[in-house]
């Protein structure tokens, strides 16, 4: 079964690499043609994350037909690379399939966690449709919601095991409701919507810091400790993203608001969870290496540099962006090294 994951994971990695180079091109490094640089957000979120997250879901369901969803998003991402006309329609079709998979999961497990992930799936569909019809800017808040709600849904599943208090759930639902309302408002008034969603993001970040098991993992050792650090650092960037959203002041703070969420929060989560997800998808063991801390530290320091650049100099922002990309490349190299050292499962 894991064999069929290999080509999709490989294509996902290609999309991640090109999306990162496209990000650098947007940050004035001019590495790729204009059309690819302008597809940076679509390649990252709809292409790379759309493929990997739906692949994880299809694999967990053990359903062959469900694989059509990651196949469609990988094909859509490859279509963007090839400049194909129908790339966007493939990504819309894949997101629609992902909504169906999520609804099916909700039917079997009707709880807050799967409900939140389902809302995330709807956000991906809305984001991809908006990208198809109107381009990246209107799609971006919805792409952010896809990733934030998917991750929050997965984390609440674990937190629920720890706390059954009604107030804990209410705080989560209120934050998610404000956040989702803000994202929807961006369709009518972009600035107002970003401010409202910023408030929701801030509340969600505080919820995660307070109730997530991450804080407890920090006092463990090895991989759980590393994951705990990655999660807590990610939640701190979510606070930063929320504050920047609340105080949204046009293009000046836009890049940092976006990447506090997309790099500071989302990628810190990716770094923390990848040592479990990659081995599961690829049927290998992962040996935890102390060098994993290098890509984690580099991600957060380089993002601080990028943020500081907004106040000091554009050159500093450029260095921050370059090192952001380096942290992603180092992450891939370190995880590959950990899996090679871990060997094949069962051996
Ligand atoms: C690796 C380093 C990265 C660099 C150097 C980078 C750079 C940029 C730049 C310069 C912009 C334009 C911002 C503006 O218009 O003010 C941008 C936009 C955007 N970025 Fe990134 N980015 C990176 C990583 C990411 C990641 C990991 C994600 C998603 C998980 C992401 C998602 C987006 C989105 C959705 C947009 C807005 C849509 C678009 O303009 O394509 N970026 N990025």
Coordinates of C-alpha atoms and ligand atoms in Angstrom, one line a residue:
X1 CA 0.0 0.0 0.0
X2 CA 2.8 2.5 0.9
X3 CA 4.4 2.0 -2.6
X4 CA 1.6 3.9 -4.2
X5 CA 2.4 6.9 -2.0
X6 CA 6.0 7.2 -3.4
X7 CA 5.3 9.0 -6.7
X8 CA 2.8 11.4 -5.0
X9 CA 5.2 12.3 -2.2
X10 CA 8.0 12.8 -4.8
X11 CA 5.8 15.1 -6.9
X12 CA 4.8 16.9 -3.7
X13 CA 8.5 17.5 -2.9
X14 CA 9.1 18.9 -6.4
X15 CA 6.2 21.3 -5.9
X16 CA 7.6 22.4 -2.6
X17 CA 11.0 23.1 -4.1
X18 CA 9.6 25.0 -7.0
X19 CA 7.2 26.9 -4.8
X20 CA 10.1 27.9 -2.5
X21 CA 12.1 29.1 -5.5
X22 CA 9.0 31.0 -6.7
X23 CA 8.8 32.6 -3.3
X24 CA 12.4 33.7 -3.6
X25 CA 11.7 35.1 -7.1
X26 CA 8.8 37.2 -5.5
X27 CA 11.4 38.4 -3.0
X28 CA 13.4 39.9 -5.9
X29 CA 15.8 37.1 -6.5
X30 CA 14.5 36.6 -10.0
X31 CA 15.2 32.8 -10.2
X32 CA 12.1 31.7 -12.2
X33 CA 9.9 33.1 -15.0
X34 CA 7.3 35.7 -14.0
X35 CA 4.3 33.3 -14.5
X36 CA 5.8 30.7 -12.1
X37 CA 6.8 33.4 -9.5
X38 CA 3.2 34.7 -9.6
X39 CA 1.9 31.1 -8.9
X40 CA 4.0 30.9 -5.7
X41 CA 1.0 30.8 -3.3
X42 CA -1.0 28.4 -5.5
X43 CA 2.0 26.0 -5.8
X44 CA 2.6 26.0 -2.1
X45 CA -0.9 25.7 -0.8
X46 CA -3.1 24.2 -3.5
X47 CA -0.3 22.2 -5.0
X48 CA 2.1 21.0 -2.3
X49 CA -0.2 21.1 0.8
X50 CA -3.3 20.0 -1.2
X51 CA -1.4 16.9 -2.4
X52 CA 0.2 15.9 0.9
X53 CA -2.8 16.6 3.2
X54 CA -5.3 14.7 0.9
X55 CA -2.8 11.9 0.4
X56 CA -2.5 11.5 4.2
X57 CA -6.3 11.4 4.4
X58 CA -6.7 8.9 1.5
X59 CA -4.0 6.7 3.0
X60 CA -5.6 6.8 6.5
X61 CA -9.0 5.8 4.9
X62 CA -7.3 3.0 3.0
X63 CA -9.6 3.7 0.1
X64 CA -8.3 3.4 -3.4
X65 CA -10.8 5.8 -5.0
X66 CA -9.9 8.5 -2.4
X67 CA -6.4 8.6 -4.1
X68 CA -8.0 10.4 -7.0
X69 CA -8.0 13.5 -4.8
X70 CA -4.2 13.8 -4.3
X71 CA -3.6 12.6 -7.9
X72 CA -5.7 15.6 -9.1
X73 CA -3.9 18.1 -7.0
X74 CA -0.5 16.8 -7.9
X75 CA -1.6 16.9 -11.6
X76 CA -2.8 20.5 -11.1
X77 CA 0.5 21.5 -9.5
X78 CA 2.4 19.8 -12.3
X79 CA 0.1 21.6 -14.7
X80 CA 1.1 25.0 -13.3
X81 CA 4.8 24.0 -13.7
X82 CA 4.1 23.1 -17.4
X83 CA 2.1 26.3 -17.9
X84 CA -1.0 24.1 -18.8
X85 CA -4.3 25.9 -19.3
X86 CA -6.4 23.5 -17.2
X87 CA -4.2 23.4 -14.1
X88 CA -6.6 25.6 -12.1
X89 CA -9.6 23.4 -13.0
X90 CA -7.7 20.3 -11.8
X91 CA -7.0 22.0 -8.5
X92 CA -10.7 23.0 -8.1
X93 CA -11.7 19.4 -8.9
X94 CA -9.3 18.1 -6.3
X95 CA -10.5 20.5 -3.6
X96 CA -14.1 19.5 -4.3
X97 CA -13.1 15.8 -3.9
X98 CA -11.3 16.7 -0.7
X99 CA -14.5 18.3 0.7
X100 CA -16.4 15.0 -0.1
X101 CA -13.7 13.0 1.7
X102 CA -13.9 15.3 4.7
X103 CA -17.7 15.1 4.8
X104 CA -17.5 11.3 4.7
X105 CA -15.1 11.5 7.7
X106 CA -17.5 13.8 9.5
X107 CA -20.4 11.3 9.0
X108 CA -18.3 8.6 10.7
X109 CA -16.8 10.8 13.4
X110 CA -19.2 13.7 14.0
X111 CA -17.1 15.7 16.5
X112 CA -15.5 19.2 16.8
X113 CA -12.1 18.0 15.4
X114 CA -13.5 16.5 12.1
X115 CA -16.0 19.5 11.8
X116 CA -13.1 21.9 12.0
X117 CA -11.1 20.0 9.4
X118 CA -14.2 19.9 7.2
X119 CA -14.4 23.7 7.4
X120 CA -10.7 23.7 6.4
X121 CA -11.6 21.6 3.3
X122 CA -14.4 24.1 2.3
X123 CA -11.8 26.9 2.7
X124 CA -9.5 25.1 0.3
X125 CA -12.3 24.8 -2.3
X126 CA -13.2 28.4 -1.9
X127 CA -9.5 29.4 -2.2
X128 CA -9.0 27.4 -5.4
X129 CA -12.2 28.7 -7.0
X130 CA -11.2 32.3 -6.2
X131 CA -7.7 31.7 -7.6
X132 CA -9.2 30.3 -10.8
X133 CA -11.6 33.2 -11.2
X134 CA -9.8 36.2 -9.6
X135 CA -6.2 35.4 -8.8
X136 CA -4.0 35.0 -5.7
X137 CA -5.0 38.0 -3.5
X138 CA -8.6 37.0 -2.8
X139 CA -7.7 33.3 -2.5
X140 CA -5.0 33.9 0.1
X141 CA -7.1 34.3 3.3
X142 CA -9.0 31.1 2.3
X143 CA -5.8 29.2 1.7
X144 CA -4.6 30.4 5.1
X145 CA -7.9 29.1 6.6
X146 CA -7.4 25.7 4.9
X147 CA -4.1 25.2 6.7
X148 CA -4.9 26.8 10.0
X149 CA -8.3 25.0 10.4
X150 CA -6.8 21.6 9.3
X151 CA -4.0 21.9 11.9
X152 CA -6.2 23.2 14.6
X153 CA -8.7 20.3 14.0
X154 CA -5.8 17.8 14.4
X155 CA -4.5 19.5 17.5
X156 CA -8.0 19.7 19.2
X157 CA -8.4 16.0 18.8
X158 CA -5.4 15.5 21.1
X159 CA -6.4 18.3 23.5
X160 CA -9.9 16.9 23.9
X161 CA -8.3 13.8 25.5
X162 CA -6.9 16.0 28.2
X163 CA -9.8 18.3 28.9
X164 CA -13.5 17.7 28.8
X165 CA -14.5 21.1 30.2
X166 CA -17.3 22.8 28.2
X167 CA -15.6 26.2 28.5
X168 CA -12.5 24.8 26.6
X169 CA -14.6 23.8 23.7
X170 CA -16.6 27.1 23.7
X171 CA -13.3 29.1 23.6
X172 CA -12.2 27.1 20.6
X173 CA -15.5 27.4 18.8
X174 CA -15.7 31.2 19.4
X175 CA -12.2 31.7 18.1
X176 CA -12.8 29.5 15.1
X177 CA -16.1 31.3 14.4
X178 CA -14.5 34.8 14.6
X179 CA -11.7 33.6 12.4
X180 CA -13.9 32.0 9.7
X181 CA -16.3 35.1 9.7
X182 CA -13.2 37.3 9.2
X183 CA -12.0 35.2 6.2
X184 CA -15.5 35.3 4.7
X185 CA -15.6 39.1 5.2
X186 CA -12.5 39.5 3.0
X187 CA -14.8 38.9 0.0
X188 CA -16.7 42.1 0.8
X189 CA -14.0 44.3 2.5
X190 CA -10.5 42.9 2.4
X191 CA -8.9 45.0 5.2
X192 CA -11.8 44.6 7.6
X193 CA -11.9 40.9 7.0
X194 CA -8.1 40.6 7.7
X195 CA -8.6 42.5 10.9
X196 CA -11.4 40.3 12.1
X197 CA -9.6 37.1 11.1
X198 CA -6.5 38.4 12.9
X199 CA -8.6 38.6 16.1
X200 CA -9.8 35.1 15.6
X201 CA -6.2 33.9 14.9
X202 CA -5.0 35.5 18.1
X203 CA -7.7 33.8 20.2
X204 CA -7.0 30.5 18.6
X205 CA -3.2 30.8 19.2
X206 CA -3.9 31.5 22.9
X207 CA -6.2 28.5 23.1
X208 CA -3.5 26.3 21.5
X209 CA -0.8 27.6 23.8
X210 CA -3.0 27.0 26.9
X211 CA -4.5 23.6 26.0
X212 CA -2.3 21.8 23.5
X213 CA -0.2 18.9 24.8
X214 CA 2.8 20.7 23.2
X215 CA 3.8 22.5 26.4
X216 CA 4.0 19.2 28.3
X217 CA 6.1 17.5 25.5
X218 CA 8.9 20.1 26.0
X219 CA 9.9 18.5 29.3
X220 CA 10.2 15.1 27.5
X221 CA 13.3 14.1 25.5
X222 CA 14.2 13.2 21.9
X223 CA 11.5 13.6 19.2
X224 CA 8.6 14.5 21.5
X225 CA 10.7 17.4 23.0
X226 CA 11.6 18.6 19.5
X227 CA 8.0 18.4 18.3
X228 CA 6.9 20.3 21.5
X229 CA 9.4 23.1 20.7
X230 CA 8.3 23.3 17.1
X231 CA 4.6 23.5 18.1
X232 CA 5.1 26.2 20.8
X233 CA 7.3 28.3 18.5
X234 CA 4.6 28.0 15.8
X235 CA 1.9 29.2 18.2
X236 CA 4.0 32.2 19.1
X237 CA 4.1 33.1 15.3
X238 CA 0.4 32.6 15.1
X239 CA 0.1 35.3 17.9
X240 CA 2.3 37.5 15.8
X241 CA 0.2 36.8 12.6
X242 CA -3.0 37.6 14.6
X243 CA -1.6 40.9 15.9
X244 CA -0.3 41.9 12.4
X245 CA -3.7 41.0 11.0
X246 CA -5.5 43.1 13.7
X247 CA -3.3 46.0 13.0
X248 CA -3.4 45.5 9.2
X249 CA -1.9 48.5 7.5
X250 CA -1.9 47.8 3.8
X251 CA 1.1 46.4 1.8
X252 CA 3.5 47.5 4.5
X253 CA 2.8 44.7 6.9
X254 CA 1.1 42.3 4.4
X255 CA 4.1 40.1 3.6
X256 CA 4.9 39.6 7.3
X257 CA 1.3 38.9 8.3
X258 CA 1.1 36.2 5.6
X259 CA 4.4 34.6 6.4
X260 CA 4.0 34.7 10.2
X261 CA 1.1 32.3 9.4
X262 CA 2.5 30.4 6.4
X263 CA 6.1 30.0 7.5
X264 CA 6.2 30.7 11.2
X265 CA 3.1 28.7 12.2
X266 CA 2.4 26.3 9.3
X267 CA 6.0 25.3 8.6
X268 CA 6.9 25.0 12.3
X269 CA 4.0 22.5 12.5
X270 CA 5.3 20.7 9.4
X271 CA 8.8 20.5 10.9
X272 CA 7.4 19.1 14.1
X273 CA 5.1 16.5 12.5
X274 CA 7.1 15.4 9.5
X275 CA 9.3 12.9 11.5
X276 CA 6.0 11.0 12.1
X277 CA 4.2 11.7 8.8
X278 CA 7.0 10.9 6.3
X279 CA 7.8 7.4 7.8
X280 CA 4.1 6.5 8.0
X281 CA 3.5 7.5 4.3
X282 CA 6.8 5.8 3.1
X283 CA 6.9 2.7 5.3
X284 CA 10.2 3.6 6.8
X285 CA 11.5 4.3 10.3
X286 CA 12.8 7.7 11.3
X287 CA 15.9 8.1 13.5
X288 CA 15.6 11.4 15.4
X289 CA 18.8 13.4 14.8
X290 CA 20.0 16.3 16.9
X291 CA 20.6 18.2 13.6
X292 CA 16.7 18.6 13.3
X293 CA 17.1 21.6 15.6
X294 CA 19.2 23.3 13.0
X295 CA 16.4 23.7 10.5
X296 CA 13.9 24.6 13.2
X297 CA 16.2 27.3 14.7
X298 CA 17.1 28.6 11.2
X299 CA 13.4 28.9 10.2
X300 CA 12.6 31.0 13.3
X301 CA 15.7 33.2 13.3
X302 CA 15.4 33.9 9.6
X303 CA 11.8 34.9 10.0
X304 CA 12.7 37.3 12.7
X305 CA 15.4 38.7 10.4
X306 CA 12.7 39.1 7.6
X307 CA 10.4 40.9 10.1
X308 CA 13.2 43.1 11.4
X309 CA 14.0 44.0 7.7
X310 CA 10.6 45.7 7.5
X311 CA 11.7 48.3 10.0
X312 CA 15.5 48.5 9.1
X313 CA 16.3 47.7 5.5
X314 CA 15.1 45.8 2.4
X315 CA 18.5 44.0 2.3
X316 CA 17.8 42.4 5.7
X317 CA 14.4 41.3 4.4
X318 CA 16.0 39.7 1.4
X319 CA 18.5 37.9 3.6
X320 CA 15.7 36.7 5.8
X321 CA 13.8 35.4 2.8
X322 CA 16.9 33.6 1.5
X323 CA 17.5 31.9 4.8
X324 CA 13.7 31.0 5.1
X325 CA 14.2 29.0 1.9
X326 CA 17.5 27.5 3.2
X327 CA 15.6 26.2 6.3
X328 CA 13.1 24.4 4.1
X329 CA 16.0 22.8 2.0
X330 CA 17.8 21.8 5.2
X331 CA 14.6 20.3 6.7
X332 CA 14.2 18.1 3.6
X333 CA 17.9 17.0 3.8
X334 CA 17.7 16.3 7.6
X335 CA 14.5 14.3 7.3
X336 CA 15.9 12.3 4.4
X337 CA 19.0 11.6 6.5
X338 CA 16.9 10.5 9.5
X339 CA 14.9 8.1 7.3
X340 CA 18.0 6.6 5.7
X341 CA 19.5 6.1 9.1
X342 CA 16.1 4.6 10.3
X343 CA 15.9 2.0 7.5
X344 CA 12.8 0.2 6.2
X345 CA 10.0 -0.7 8.6
X346 CA 10.1 -4.3 9.9
X347 CA 13.8 -4.7 9.0
Ligands
LIG1 C1 10.5 30.0 1.6 C2 10.3 31.2 1.7 C3 9.3 32.1 1.2 C4 9.5 33.3 0.5 C5 10.8 33.9 0.2 C6 8.2 33.8 0.2 C7 8.0 35.1 -0.4 C8 6.8 35.6 -0.7 C9 6.6 37.0 -1.3 C10 7.7 38.0 -1.5 C11 5.3 37.2 -1.4 C12 4.6 38.4 -2.0 C13 4.1 39.2 -0.7 C14 3.4 40.5 -1.1 O1 2.7 40.6 -2.1 O2 3.6 41.5 -0.3 C15 4.6 35.9 -1.1 C16 3.3 35.7 -1.1 C17 2.6 34.6 -0.7 N1 3.2 33.5 -0.1 FE1 5.2 33.2 0.3 N2 7.2 33.0 0.6 C18 7.8 31.9 1.2 C19 7.2 30.8 1.8 C20 5.8 30.6 1.7 C21 5.1 29.5 2.3 C22 5.8 28.3 3.0 C23 3.8 29.6 2.0 C24 2.6 28.7 2.3 C25 2.6 27.7 3.2 C26 3.6 30.9 1.3 C27 2.4 31.4 0.8 C28 2.3 32.6 0.2 C29 1.0 33.1 -0.3 C30 -0.4 32.4 -0.2 C31 1.2 34.3 -0.8 C32 0.2 35.3 -1.4 C33 -0.2 34.8 -2.8 C34 0.8 35.0 -3.8 O3 1.2 36.2 -3.9 O4 1.3 34.1 -4.5 N3 4.9 31.5 1.2 N4 5.6 35.0 -0.6

